[in-house]
GROMACS .gro file of C-alpha atoms in nm:
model
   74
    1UNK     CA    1   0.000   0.000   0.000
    2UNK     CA    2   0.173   0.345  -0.081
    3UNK     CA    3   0.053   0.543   0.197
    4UNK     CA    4   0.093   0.938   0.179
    5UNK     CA    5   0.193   1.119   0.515
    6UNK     CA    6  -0.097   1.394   0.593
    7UNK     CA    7  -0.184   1.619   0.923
    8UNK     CA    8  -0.514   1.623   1.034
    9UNK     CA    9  -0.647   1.836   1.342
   10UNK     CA   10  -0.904   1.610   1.597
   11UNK     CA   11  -1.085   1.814   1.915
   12UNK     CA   12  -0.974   1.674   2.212
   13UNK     CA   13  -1.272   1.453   2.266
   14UNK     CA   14  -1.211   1.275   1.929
   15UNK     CA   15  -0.821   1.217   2.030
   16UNK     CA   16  -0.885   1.110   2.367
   17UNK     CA   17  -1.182   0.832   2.238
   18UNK     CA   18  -0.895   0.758   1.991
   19UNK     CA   19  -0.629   0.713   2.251
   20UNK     CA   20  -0.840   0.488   2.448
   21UNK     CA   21  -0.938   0.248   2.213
   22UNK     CA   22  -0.667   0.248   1.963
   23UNK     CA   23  -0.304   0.103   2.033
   24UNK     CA   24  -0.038   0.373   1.913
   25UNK     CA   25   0.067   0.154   1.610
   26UNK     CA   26  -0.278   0.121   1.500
   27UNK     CA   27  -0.392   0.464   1.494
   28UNK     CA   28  -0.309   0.525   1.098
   29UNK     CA   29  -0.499   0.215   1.002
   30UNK     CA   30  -0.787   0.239   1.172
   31UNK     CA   31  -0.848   0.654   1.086
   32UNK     CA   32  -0.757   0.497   0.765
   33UNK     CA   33  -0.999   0.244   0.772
   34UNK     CA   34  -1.278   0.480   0.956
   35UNK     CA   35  -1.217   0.722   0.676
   36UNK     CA   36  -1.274   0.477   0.362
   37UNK     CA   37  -1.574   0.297   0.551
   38UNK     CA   38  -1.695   0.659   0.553
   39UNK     CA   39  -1.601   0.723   0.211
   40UNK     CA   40  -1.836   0.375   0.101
   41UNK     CA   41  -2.143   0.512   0.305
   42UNK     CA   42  -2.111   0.888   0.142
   43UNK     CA   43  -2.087   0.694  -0.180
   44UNK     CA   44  -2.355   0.445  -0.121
   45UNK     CA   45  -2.611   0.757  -0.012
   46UNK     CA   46  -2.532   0.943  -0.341
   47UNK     CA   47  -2.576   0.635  -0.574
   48UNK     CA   48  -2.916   0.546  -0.389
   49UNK     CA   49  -3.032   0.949  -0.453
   50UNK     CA   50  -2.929   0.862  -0.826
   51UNK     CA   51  -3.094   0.574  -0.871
   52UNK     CA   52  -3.397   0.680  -0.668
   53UNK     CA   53  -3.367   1.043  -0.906
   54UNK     CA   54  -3.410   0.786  -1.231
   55UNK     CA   55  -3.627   0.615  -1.151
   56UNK     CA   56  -3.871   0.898  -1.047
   57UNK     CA   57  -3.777   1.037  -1.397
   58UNK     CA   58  -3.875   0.640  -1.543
   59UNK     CA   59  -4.217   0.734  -1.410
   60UNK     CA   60  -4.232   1.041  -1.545
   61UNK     CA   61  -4.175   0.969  -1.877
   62UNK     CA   62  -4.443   0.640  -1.889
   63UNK     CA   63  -4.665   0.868  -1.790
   64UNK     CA   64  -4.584   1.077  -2.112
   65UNK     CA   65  -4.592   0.786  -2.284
   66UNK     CA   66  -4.926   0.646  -2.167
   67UNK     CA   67  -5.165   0.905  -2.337
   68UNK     CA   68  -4.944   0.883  -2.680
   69UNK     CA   69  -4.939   0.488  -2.704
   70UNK     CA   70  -5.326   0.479  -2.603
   71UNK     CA   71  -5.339   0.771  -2.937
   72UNK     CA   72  -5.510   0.632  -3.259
   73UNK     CA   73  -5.599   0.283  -3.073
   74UNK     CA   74  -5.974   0.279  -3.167
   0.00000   0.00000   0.00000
């Protein structure tokens, strides 16, 4: 894994929580890990809101369909 050196600034609360919790050698992985699991559920919300957007849309459009298909069918 190439991993890329950052600074990050945490209130107290979150370092402490951290602290407690976390042994010193595996802080970076687990922010690391927190951080991508975070990254999944951002991800996962904005693909739902897509697909949820389309198919809303889908709708639409059969419903604009409807009244043209049913046109001339006497």
């Amino acid at each position: 894994m190439n991993a890329i050196r950052i600074n990050v600034s945490l209130s107290r609360e979150t370092y402490e929580g951290l602290t407690e919790e976390v042994e010193p050698r595996g802080r970076s992985r687990f922010i690391s890990e927190a951080i991508n699991n975070a990254l999944t559920e951002r991800r996962n919300r904005r693909i739902a809101l897509e697909y949820q957007e389309a198919g809303q849309e889908i709708k639409r459009i059969n419903a604009d369909l409807e009244g043209t298909v049913a046109d001339g069918i006497d």
